[in-house]
Amino acid sequence: MKIKNFTINQIFDSRGDATVEVVLVNEKNTVFRSSLPSGRSKSSREVRVLNFKEVSDAKHVRKLGAIEGKEFQSQRSFDEFLIRLDGTKERKVIGGNVMLGCSMSFARGMAAERKMEIWESLQKEFFGGSSKKIWKPFIFSNLINGGEHARNNLDIQEYMVLVQTDRSIHRAVQEVISFYEALGKELVEEKHVAVVPIGDEGGYATDFKDNKEPLVILADLIRRRNLSASFSLGMDAAANSFFSDGGYRFEGRKVTTEKLAAIYRSYFNKLPALLSLEDPFSEDDKGGFALLAEKLEGKIIVGDDLTVTNRTAIEECSSEGLINGVIIKPNQAGTVTEAAEALHAASRGKMKAIVSHRSGETDDVFIIHLAKAAGVYGVKIGAPARERIFKFNELLRIG
Ligand code: PGA
Ligand code: ZN
């Protein structure tokens, strides 16, 4: 694709925080637009996000202007050009967010030129062309919010249902939607409130007795609705957010890594429906991951802040045997090519890859295309409501 020009616009995400969209225009004056989500429980090793003021600075505009008038034959060559242009590991010159916006819009442009869907075009370049295998991802849908995504008393950030789509994606989405509604009604009654507060990812965010109660409520509702064959449970502890001075602040007490591992183990023992656990420990507490990796057969321990969609970090965690699942967030990495490389590292390490949204989202559905192109194990897309519904709908269309 030959790039004629670009624009960066300021927009707002689902939390009302400022973010940007990047518009690339090709020679035929076709416009390709992509917008960037933003995280709240972030790793310190994610690429830098520049704000609108920084990216509208004349120096920045001139720098990125180097892409104008240039033609690139592949996603990789475009992304490598951007990486060289920025020249820093943290992507602080062009900004990881702006780079990814350019990269996604370029991917859209390439797909249009190839007369393909975005996922087909990505699959062709990065994932060995067309796959005969039908894609049946798990939907990771976050229905109860805590931690930094809510104002309630939960230390754990996310309580998800993991829904199989092997019978039909349509049916699975329909089931998540009615489950979400039923859960809301139930919480209104159980918690004696008129309305249940909603967290950043659309999940319910009332106070609970303790960090286990949401799991018990979800498991019980799954049983009562006869969904045990297709629904299981997942949690994202996002433990960075309650880690300080070498310990974890959990339910009002300071607990050690060993104690926290024992708590997680007791959840797995008491609730057989619990299948996956993301970021159970801080990104600086690899010892915790190693502790938990033992004796949890059949369960998925997932890295997110630990692995930051970085190929090398994923390879390290794989060789150390710390995790068997990994979150892929393109905006942790900065380009589509690097996200694809992270996906390859995950598959070489026999990890279950889960392509994920962020807590501050836009209507951009690019991640669903990346997920399908790579044929990943799961898509993590929040509650089936509000701005998150765009991802569910794209899954229905292309999945
Ligand atoms: P974030 O949270 O987008 O706020 O970082 C999502 C997650 O931790 O998976
Ligand atoms: Zn996470």
PDB file of N, CA and C in Angstrom, residues 197-231:
ATOM      1  N   PRO A 197     -24.153  -1.351  40.524  1.00  0.00           N
ATOM      2  CA  PRO A 197     -23.142  -0.546  39.824  1.00  0.00           C
ATOM      3  C   PRO A 197     -22.427  -1.387  38.766  1.00  0.00           C
ATOM      4  N   ILE A 198     -21.962  -0.703  37.733  1.00  0.00           N
ATOM      5  CA  ILE A 198     -21.276  -1.385  36.631  1.00  0.00           C
ATOM      6  C   ILE A 198     -19.817  -0.921  36.594  1.00  0.00           C
ATOM      7  N   GLY A 199     -18.910  -1.874  36.384  1.00  0.00           N
ATOM      8  CA  GLY A 199     -17.483  -1.546  36.339  1.00  0.00           C
ATOM      9  C   GLY A 199     -17.020  -1.203  34.928  1.00  0.00           C
ATOM     10  N   ASP A 200     -15.711  -1.006  34.797  1.00  0.00           N
ATOM     11  CA  ASP A 200     -15.146  -0.516  33.529  1.00  0.00           C
ATOM     12  C   ASP A 200     -15.393  -1.430  32.337  1.00  0.00           C
ATOM     13  N   GLU A 201     -15.478  -2.739  32.584  1.00  0.00           N
ATOM     14  CA  GLU A 201     -15.648  -3.648  31.450  1.00  0.00           C
ATOM     15  C   GLU A 201     -17.077  -4.156  31.333  1.00  0.00           C
ATOM     16  N   GLY A 202     -18.011  -3.440  31.989  1.00  0.00           N
ATOM     17  CA  GLY A 202     -19.426  -3.784  31.858  1.00  0.00           C
ATOM     18  C   GLY A 202     -19.908  -4.823  32.852  1.00  0.00           C
ATOM     19  N   GLY A 203     -19.020  -5.347  33.675  1.00  0.00           N
ATOM     20  CA  GLY A 203     -19.431  -6.334  34.679  1.00  0.00           C
ATOM     21  C   GLY A 203     -20.038  -5.646  35.896  1.00  0.00           C
ATOM     22  N   TYR A 204     -20.778  -6.419  36.708  1.00  0.00           N
ATOM     23  CA  TYR A 204     -21.399  -5.868  37.916  1.00  0.00           C
ATOM     24  C   TYR A 204     -20.326  -5.586  38.964  1.00  0.00           C
ATOM     25  N   ALA A 205     -20.574  -4.541  39.742  1.00  0.00           N
ATOM     26  CA  ALA A 205     -19.512  -4.095  40.644  1.00  0.00           C
ATOM     27  C   ALA A 205     -20.040  -3.677  42.021  1.00  0.00           C
ATOM     28  N   THR A 206     -20.917  -4.521  42.594  1.00  0.00           N
ATOM     29  CA  THR A 206     -21.331  -4.287  43.994  1.00  0.00           C
ATOM     30  C   THR A 206     -20.238  -4.786  44.926  1.00  0.00           C
ATOM     31  N   ASP A 207     -20.448  -4.554  46.211  1.00  0.00           N
ATOM     32  CA  ASP A 207     -19.561  -5.172  47.201  1.00  0.00           C
ATOM     33  C   ASP A 207     -19.933  -6.647  47.356  1.00  0.00           C
ATOM     34  N   PHE A 208     -18.948  -7.448  47.738  1.00  0.00           N
ATOM     35  CA  PHE A 208     -19.189  -8.876  47.990  1.00  0.00           C
ATOM     36  C   PHE A 208     -18.604  -9.240  49.350  1.00  0.00           C
ATOM     37  N   LYS A 209     -19.041 -10.413  49.862  1.00  0.00           N
ATOM     38  CA  LYS A 209     -18.563 -10.857  51.179  1.00  0.00           C
ATOM     39  C   LYS A 209     -17.049 -10.979  51.191  1.00  0.00           C
ATOM     40  N   ASP A 210     -16.540 -11.579  50.162  1.00  0.00           N
ATOM     41  CA  ASP A 210     -15.096 -11.758  50.037  1.00  0.00           C
ATOM     42  C   ASP A 210     -14.771 -11.982  48.562  1.00  0.00           C
ATOM     43  N   ASN A 211     -13.518 -12.256  48.273  1.00  0.00           N
ATOM     44  CA  ASN A 211     -13.119 -12.427  46.862  1.00  0.00           C
ATOM     45  C   ASN A 211     -13.607 -13.732  46.245  1.00  0.00           C
ATOM     46  N   LYS A 212     -14.074 -14.651  47.103  1.00  0.00           N
ATOM     47  CA  LYS A 212     -14.558 -15.933  46.566  1.00  0.00           C
ATOM     48  C   LYS A 212     -16.029 -15.868  46.178  1.00  0.00           C
ATOM     49  N   GLU A 213     -16.787 -15.001  46.850  1.00  0.00           N
ATOM     50  CA  GLU A 213     -18.244 -15.016  46.648  1.00  0.00           C
ATOM     51  C   GLU A 213     -18.680 -14.879  45.177  1.00  0.00           C
ATOM     52  N   PRO A 214     -18.060 -13.983  44.396  1.00  0.00           N
ATOM     53  CA  PRO A 214     -18.486 -13.896  42.991  1.00  0.00           C
ATOM     54  C   PRO A 214     -18.370 -15.236  42.255  1.00  0.00           C
ATOM     55  N   LEU A 215     -17.310 -15.991  42.565  1.00  0.00           N
ATOM     56  CA  LEU A 215     -17.138 -17.297  41.915  1.00  0.00           C
ATOM     57  C   LEU A 215     -18.267 -18.240  42.294  1.00  0.00           C
ATOM     58  N   VAL A 216     -18.628 -18.209  43.578  1.00  0.00           N
ATOM     59  CA  VAL A 216     -19.689 -19.093  44.070  1.00  0.00           C
ATOM     60  C   VAL A 216     -21.014 -18.739  43.396  1.00  0.00           C
ATOM     61  N   ILE A 217     -21.294 -17.433  43.307  1.00  0.00           N
ATOM     62  CA  ILE A 217     -22.543 -16.979  42.679  1.00  0.00           C
ATOM     63  C   ILE A 217     -22.577 -17.386  41.200  1.00  0.00           C
ATOM     64  N   LEU A 218     -21.475 -17.174  40.511  1.00  0.00           N
ATOM     65  CA  LEU A 218     -21.435 -17.516  39.080  1.00  0.00           C
ATOM     66  C   LEU A 218     -21.576 -19.026  38.877  1.00  0.00           C
ATOM     67  N   ALA A 219     -20.856 -19.798  39.688  1.00  0.00           N
ATOM     68  CA  ALA A 219     -20.905 -21.270  39.546  1.00  0.00           C
ATOM     69  C   ALA A 219     -22.321 -21.776  39.793  1.00  0.00           C
ATOM     70  N   ASP A 220     -22.978 -21.184  40.779  1.00  0.00           N
ATOM     71  CA  ASP A 220     -24.330 -21.588  41.127  1.00  0.00           C
ATOM     72  C   ASP A 220     -25.315 -21.271  39.988  1.00  0.00           C
ATOM     73  N   LEU A 221     -25.152 -20.101  39.415  1.00  0.00           N
ATOM     74  CA  LEU A 221     -26.053 -19.715  38.317  1.00  0.00           C
ATOM     75  C   LEU A 221     -25.819 -20.591  37.076  1.00  0.00           C
ATOM     76  N   ILE A 222     -24.583 -20.933  36.839  1.00  0.00           N
ATOM     77  CA  ILE A 222     -24.274 -21.834  35.709  1.00  0.00           C
ATOM     78  C   ILE A 222     -25.006 -23.167  35.907  1.00  0.00           C
ATOM     79  N   ARG A 223     -24.935 -23.657  37.141  1.00  0.00           N
ATOM     80  CA  ARG A 223     -25.576 -24.946  37.450  1.00  0.00           C
ATOM     81  C   ARG A 223     -27.089 -24.830  37.264  1.00  0.00           C
ATOM     82  N   ARG A 224     -27.672 -23.764  37.833  1.00  0.00           N
ATOM     83  CA  ARG A 224     -29.132 -23.634  37.776  1.00  0.00           C
ATOM     84  C   ARG A 224     -29.644 -23.411  36.358  1.00  0.00           C
ATOM     85  N   ARG A 225     -28.826 -22.830  35.515  1.00  0.00           N
ATOM     86  CA  ARG A 225     -29.270 -22.606  34.130  1.00  0.00           C
ATOM     87  C   ARG A 225     -28.854 -23.742  33.199  1.00  0.00           C
ATOM     88  N   ASN A 226     -28.343 -24.817  33.803  1.00  0.00           N
ATOM     89  CA  ASN A 226     -27.943 -26.006  33.027  1.00  0.00           C
ATOM     90  C   ASN A 226     -26.918 -25.701  31.944  1.00  0.00           C
ATOM     91  N   LEU A 227     -25.948 -24.872  32.301  1.00  0.00           N
ATOM     92  CA  LEU A 227     -24.963 -24.481  31.294  1.00  0.00           C
ATOM     93  C   LEU A 227     -23.583 -25.098  31.550  1.00  0.00           C
ATOM     94  N   SER A 228     -23.548 -26.069  32.475  1.00  0.00           N
ATOM     95  CA  SER A 228     -22.239 -26.597  32.884  1.00  0.00           C
ATOM     96  C   SER A 228     -21.441 -27.201  31.740  1.00  0.00           C
ATOM     97  N   ALA A 229     -22.115 -27.667  30.702  1.00  0.00           N
ATOM     98  CA  ALA A 229     -21.380 -28.294  29.593  1.00  0.00           C
ATOM     99  C   ALA A 229     -20.608 -27.252  28.774  1.00  0.00           C
ATOM    100  N   SER A 230     -21.110 -26.030  28.726  1.00  0.00           N
ATOM    101  CA  SER A 230     -20.428 -25.058  27.859  1.00  0.00           C
ATOM    102  C   SER A 230     -19.836 -23.854  28.599  1.00  0.00           C
ATOM    103  N   PHE A 231     -20.182 -23.662  29.881  1.00  0.00           N
ATOM    104  CA  PHE A 231     -19.656 -22.521  30.636  1.00  0.00           C
ATOM    105  C   PHE A 231     -18.658 -22.991  31.697  1.00  0.00           C
TER     106      PHE A 231
END
